[in-house]
mmCIF file of C-alpha atoms in Angstrom:
data_model
loop_
_atom_site.group_PDB
_atom_site.id
_atom_site.type_symbol
_atom_site.label_atom_id
_atom_site.label_comp_id
_atom_site.label_asym_id
_atom_site.label_seq_id
_atom_site.Cartn_x
_atom_site.Cartn_y
_atom_site.Cartn_z
ATOM 1 C CA VAL A 1 123.390 66.413 220.547
ATOM 2 C CA ASN A 2 120.098 67.678 219.162
ATOM 3 C CA LYS A 3 117.273 66.039 221.165
ATOM 4 C CA ASN A 4 114.855 66.454 218.239
ATOM 5 C CA ARG A 5 117.053 64.724 215.681
ATOM 6 C CA ILE A 6 115.583 62.046 213.441
ATOM 7 C CA TYR A 7 117.314 58.791 212.569
ATOM 8 C CA PHE A 8 116.500 56.934 209.356
ATOM 9 C CA GLY A 9 118.283 53.704 208.524
ATOM 10 C CA GLY A 10 117.861 50.080 207.689
ATOM 11 C CA GLU A 11 118.837 47.082 205.639
ATOM 12 C CA ILE A 12 118.078 46.169 202.023
ATOM 13 C CA LEU A 13 118.029 42.514 200.996
ATOM 14 C CA ASN A 14 118.848 41.915 197.320
ATOM 15 C CA PRO A 15 119.682 45.575 196.639
ATOM 16 C CA LYS A 16 119.048 47.021 193.178
ATOM 17 C CA SER A 17 121.448 49.944 193.572
ATOM 18 C CA GLU A 18 124.033 51.283 196.011
ATOM 19 C CA TYR A 19 121.795 54.067 197.360
ATOM 20 C CA ILE A 20 118.584 54.927 199.148
ATOM 21 C CA LEU A 21 117.049 58.261 198.219
ATOM 22 C CA LEU A 22 115.085 60.203 200.825
ATOM 23 C CA MET A 23 112.636 62.572 199.147
ATOM 24 C CA LYS A 24 109.933 65.090 199.986
ATOM 25 C CA ASN A 25 107.599 66.783 197.511
ATOM 26 C CA GLU A 26 109.453 65.254 194.534
ATOM 27 C CA LYS A 27 112.763 66.737 195.742
ATOM 28 C CA VAL A 28 115.708 64.603 196.801
ATOM 29 C CA ILE A 29 116.577 65.447 200.398
ATOM 30 C CA ASP A 30 119.439 62.986 200.680
ATOM 31 C CA SER A 31 121.160 60.095 198.976
ATOM 32 C CA ILE A 32 122.407 57.498 201.455
ATOM 33 C CA LYS A 33 124.965 54.934 200.351
ATOM 34 C CA LEU A 34 124.566 51.307 201.403
ATOM 35 C CA ASN A 35 127.554 49.828 203.222
ATOM 36 C CA ALA A 36 129.131 46.419 202.528
ATOM 37 C CA LYS A 37 126.372 44.727 204.587
ATOM 38 C CA ASN A 38 123.639 46.471 202.534
ATOM 39 C CA SER A 39 122.755 48.655 205.508
ATOM 40 C CA PHE A 40 122.404 52.414 205.749
ATOM 41 C CA GLY A 41 121.680 55.000 208.381
ATOM 42 C CA LYS A 42 121.816 58.721 208.988
ATOM 43 C CA TYR A 43 120.809 61.321 211.584
ATOM 44 C CA TYR A 44 118.980 64.496 210.579
ATOM 45 C CA ASP A 45 118.859 67.604 212.720
ATOM 46 C CA SER A 46 116.648 69.822 210.585
ATOM 47 C CA LEU A 47 113.994 67.742 208.807
ATOM 48 C CA SER A 48 110.520 69.178 209.183
ATOM 49 C CA PRO A 49 107.861 66.761 210.399
ATOM 50 C CA GLY A 50 105.815 65.210 207.639
ATOM 51 C CA LEU A 51 105.411 62.708 204.873
ATOM 52 C CA TYR A 52 108.539 61.710 202.959
ATOM 53 C CA PHE A 53 109.281 58.798 200.731
ATOM 54 C CA PHE A 54 112.327 56.713 200.217
ATOM 55 C CA GLN A 55 113.289 55.148 196.939
ATOM 56 C CA HIS A 56 115.510 52.215 196.133
ATOM 57 C CA GLY A 57 115.882 51.216 192.517
ATOM 58 C CA ASN A 58 112.485 51.669 190.880
ATOM 59 C CA GLU A 59 110.523 51.072 194.082
ATOM 60 C CA PHE A 60 109.454 53.651 196.632
ATOM 61 C CA GLN A 61 107.474 53.828 199.843
ATOM 62 C CA TYR A 62 106.107 56.633 201.982
ATOM 63 C CA ILE A 63 107.472 57.235 205.450
ATOM 64 C CA TYR A 64 106.291 59.664 208.111
ATOM 65 C CA LEU A 65 109.089 61.355 210.061
ATOM 66 C CA GLU A 66 108.891 63.551 213.147
ATOM 67 C CA PRO A 67 111.442 64.856 215.649
ATOM 68 C CA LYS A 68 112.805 62.159 217.984
ATOM 69 C CA ASP A 69 111.846 59.336 215.573
ATOM 70 C CA SER A 70 114.405 56.597 215.120
ATOM 71 C CA ILE A 71 113.165 54.510 212.183
ATOM 72 C CA ASN A 72 114.811 51.394 210.815
ATOM 73 C CA VAL A 73 113.441 49.710 207.717
ATOM 74 C CA ARG A 74 114.136 46.236 206.473
ATOM 75 C CA LEU A 75 112.969 45.098 203.075
ATOM 76 C CA ASN A 76 113.583 42.607 200.334
ATOM 77 C CA THR A 77 113.530 44.103 196.843
ATOM 78 C CA TRP A 78 112.003 40.907 195.465
ATOM 79 C CA ASP A 79 108.762 41.694 197.329
ATOM 80 C CA PHE A 80 109.177 45.339 198.245
ATOM 81 C CA ASP A 81 105.880 46.448 199.863
ATOM 82 C CA GLU A 82 104.947 43.111 201.378
ATOM 83 C CA SER A 83 108.415 42.528 202.921
ATOM 84 C CA LEU A 84 108.827 46.025 204.335
ATOM 85 C CA VAL A 85 109.149 46.114 208.136
ATOM 86 C CA PHE A 86 109.582 49.210 210.287
ATOM 87 C CA ASP A 87 111.308 49.143 213.667
ATOM 88 C CA GLY A 88 112.231 51.739 216.273
ATOM 89 C CA LYS A 89 110.645 54.838 217.744
ATOM 90 C CA GLY A 90 107.948 56.049 215.352
ATOM 91 C CA SER A 91 107.635 52.698 213.618
ATOM 92 C CA GLU A 92 103.996 52.193 214.654
ATOM 93 C CA LYS A 93 102.978 55.267 212.633
ATOM 94 C CA ASN A 94 104.702 53.904 209.563
ATOM 95 C CA ASP A 95 103.439 50.346 210.016
ATOM 96 C CA PHE A 96 99.901 51.713 210.116
ATOM 97 C CA LEU A 97 100.513 53.980 207.124
ATOM 98 C CA LEU A 98 101.819 50.982 205.148
ATOM 99 C CA SER A 99 98.835 48.831 206.160
ATOM 100 C CA VAL A 100 96.461 51.591 204.994
ATOM 101 C CA TYR A 101 98.321 51.785 201.670
ATOM 102 C CA ILE A 102 98.078 48.014 201.148
ATOM 103 C CA MET A 103 94.443 47.977 202.303
ATOM 104 C CA ASN A 104 93.577 50.751 199.827
ATOM 105 C CA GLU A 105 95.186 48.792 196.990
ATOM 106 C CA ARG A 106 93.144 45.691 197.824
ATOM 107 C CA GLU A 107 89.966 47.724 198.318
ATOM 108 C CA SER A 108 90.398 49.207 194.858
ATOM 109 C CA ASP A 109 89.910 45.766 193.294
ATOM 110 C CA ASN A 110 86.809 45.157 195.426
ATOM 111 C CA PHE A 111 85.198 48.480 194.583
ATOM 112 C CA HIS A 112 85.640 47.994 190.864
ATOM 113 C CA SER A 113 83.548 44.831 191.192
ATOM 114 C CA TYR A 114 80.894 46.786 193.167
ATOM 115 C CA PHE A 115 80.268 49.225 190.309
ATOM 116 C CA SER A 116 77.819 46.791 188.715
ATOM 117 C CA LEU A 117 75.648 46.770 191.865
ATOM 118 C CA ASN A 118 72.566 48.948 192.173
ATOM 119 C CA GLU A 119 72.835 52.112 194.260
ATOM 120 C CA ASN A 120 71.506 50.574 197.498
ATOM 121 C CA GLU A 121 73.782 47.527 197.244
ATOM 122 C CA PHE A 122 76.783 49.727 196.456
ATOM 123 C CA ASN A 123 76.029 51.977 199.431
ATOM 124 C CA GLU A 124 75.758 48.957 201.743
ATOM 125 C CA LYS A 125 79.228 47.805 200.662
ATOM 126 C CA TYR A 126 80.589 51.346 200.893
ATOM 127 C CA ASN A 127 79.150 51.966 204.369
ATOM 128 C CA ALA A 128 80.456 48.619 205.645
ATOM 129 C CA VAL A 129 83.988 49.553 204.564
ATOM 130 C CA VAL A 130 83.666 53.046 206.077
ATOM 131 C CA GLU A 131 82.563 51.537 209.401
ATOM 132 C CA ARG A 132 85.383 48.970 209.343
ATOM 133 C CA ASN A 133 87.945 51.694 208.660
ATOM 134 C CA GLU A 134 86.579 53.882 211.464
ATOM 135 C CA ARG A 135 86.834 50.963 213.924
ATOM 136 C CA MET A 136 90.368 50.229 212.738
ATOM 137 C CA LEU A 137 91.369 53.889 213.145
ATOM 138 C CA ASP A 138 89.777 54.117 216.614
ATOM 139 C CA GLN A 139 91.623 50.965 217.680
ATOM 140 C CA PHE A 140 94.927 52.367 216.395
ATOM 141 C CA TYR A 141 94.334 55.635 218.250
ATOM 142 C CA SER A 142 93.554 53.750 221.462
ATOM 143 C CA ILE A 143 96.834 51.784 221.389
ATOM 144 C CA THR A 144 98.918 54.720 220.088
ATOM 145 C CA PRO A 145 97.714 57.702 222.147
ATOM 146 C CA ASN A 146 100.439 60.325 221.611
ATOM 147 C CA LEU A 147 100.142 60.936 217.873
ATOM 148 C CA SER A 148 100.645 64.416 216.487
ATOM 149 C CA SER A 149 97.700 66.233 214.928
ATOM 150 C CA ASN A 150 99.657 66.394 211.653
ATOM 151 C CA TYR A 151 99.950 62.606 211.542
ATOM 152 C CA LYS A 152 96.276 62.163 212.456
ATOM 153 C CA ASN A 153 95.253 64.477 209.626
ATOM 154 C CA LEU A 154 97.454 62.578 207.195
ATOM 155 C CA ILE A 155 96.217 59.105 208.145
ATOM 156 C CA GLU A 156 92.559 60.137 208.240
ATOM 157 C CA GLY A 157 92.946 61.650 204.787
ATOM 158 C CA ALA A 158 94.670 58.514 203.485
ATOM 159 C CA ILE A 159 91.807 56.357 204.739
ATOM 160 C CA LYS A 160 88.938 58.618 203.670
ATOM 161 C CA TYR A 161 90.204 59.871 200.300
ATOM 162 C CA SER A 162 90.342 56.452 198.714
ATOM 163 C CA LEU A 163 86.768 55.666 199.732
ATOM 164 C CA LEU A 164 85.400 59.065 198.742
ATOM 165 C CA ARG A 165 87.007 58.591 195.339
ATOM 166 C CA PHE A 166 84.986 55.388 194.798
ATOM 167 C CA LYS A 167 81.808 57.136 195.902
ATOM 168 C CA GLU A 168 82.440 59.754 193.209
ATOM 169 C CA LEU A 169 83.341 57.176 190.539
ATOM 170 C CA TYR A 170 80.373 54.883 191.119
ATOM 171 C CA PRO A 171 77.791 56.766 188.982
ATOM 172 C CA TYR A 172 80.119 56.893 185.976
ATOM 173 C CA PHE A 173 81.389 53.323 186.116
ATOM 174 C CA HIS A 174 77.956 51.941 186.962
ATOM 175 C CA GLN A 175 76.534 53.690 183.914
ATOM 176 C CA LYS A 176 79.336 52.390 181.723
ATOM 177 C CA LYS A 177 78.857 48.804 182.899
ATOM 178 C CA MET A 178 75.078 48.691 183.028
ATOM 179 C CA VAL A 179 73.564 51.088 180.471
ATOM 180 C CA ALA A 180 74.277 51.519 176.812
ATOM 181 C CA ASN A 181 73.413 55.207 176.496
ATOM 182 C CA ASP A 182 75.529 58.165 177.555
ATOM 183 C CA SER A 183 73.209 59.744 180.101
ATOM 184 C CA LEU A 184 73.838 59.033 183.775
ATOM 185 C CA ALA A 185 71.193 57.128 185.677
ATOM 186 C CA PRO A 186 69.606 59.336 188.353
ATOM 187 C CA LEU A 187 70.874 58.925 191.872
ATOM 188 C CA SER A 188 68.749 59.304 194.952
ATOM 189 C CA PRO A 189 68.958 62.765 196.540
ATOM 190 C CA ASN A 190 70.801 61.404 199.589
ATOM 191 C CA TYR A 191 73.475 59.472 197.640
ATOM 192 C CA TYR A 192 76.194 61.992 198.444
#
């Protein structure tokens, strides 16, 4: 038995199809048929570590897989993202990845409302979120000490990219909301 094999399985409540697709970089890696109890599972001996996603019906979710992981998912298709639960070795990485995804979705709504704020007020909101995310990441690292550098790079990028995107969008959306002309309002030299 390969000691580095990866297990991926789980249970789908209210299934929308008979299959789960495991994909990477838009390519289908595997199609796994659900059994009579709406469960599935498969061992993989040669998956490279990294970010994958699984799809069921029209819904999909990212999953991070590394050698020796044994991941079980349980989800209800009626509330896909919010019902998704990971279990098994490696589940903490995927729970955190899912919480970052959901947090980023919620933060998107907040930041769109911040675009009407002046630059200083926007930066205060932005910096508060950055600090909260850094504390959250530090806490996760302290309770999950043996994470691979590849996973750390992925999760740090997932947390930072979303916020940096709002920092870049602020001048354009602020202008659109607050000023009638087409020229951008000047930003202070230390904005970026």
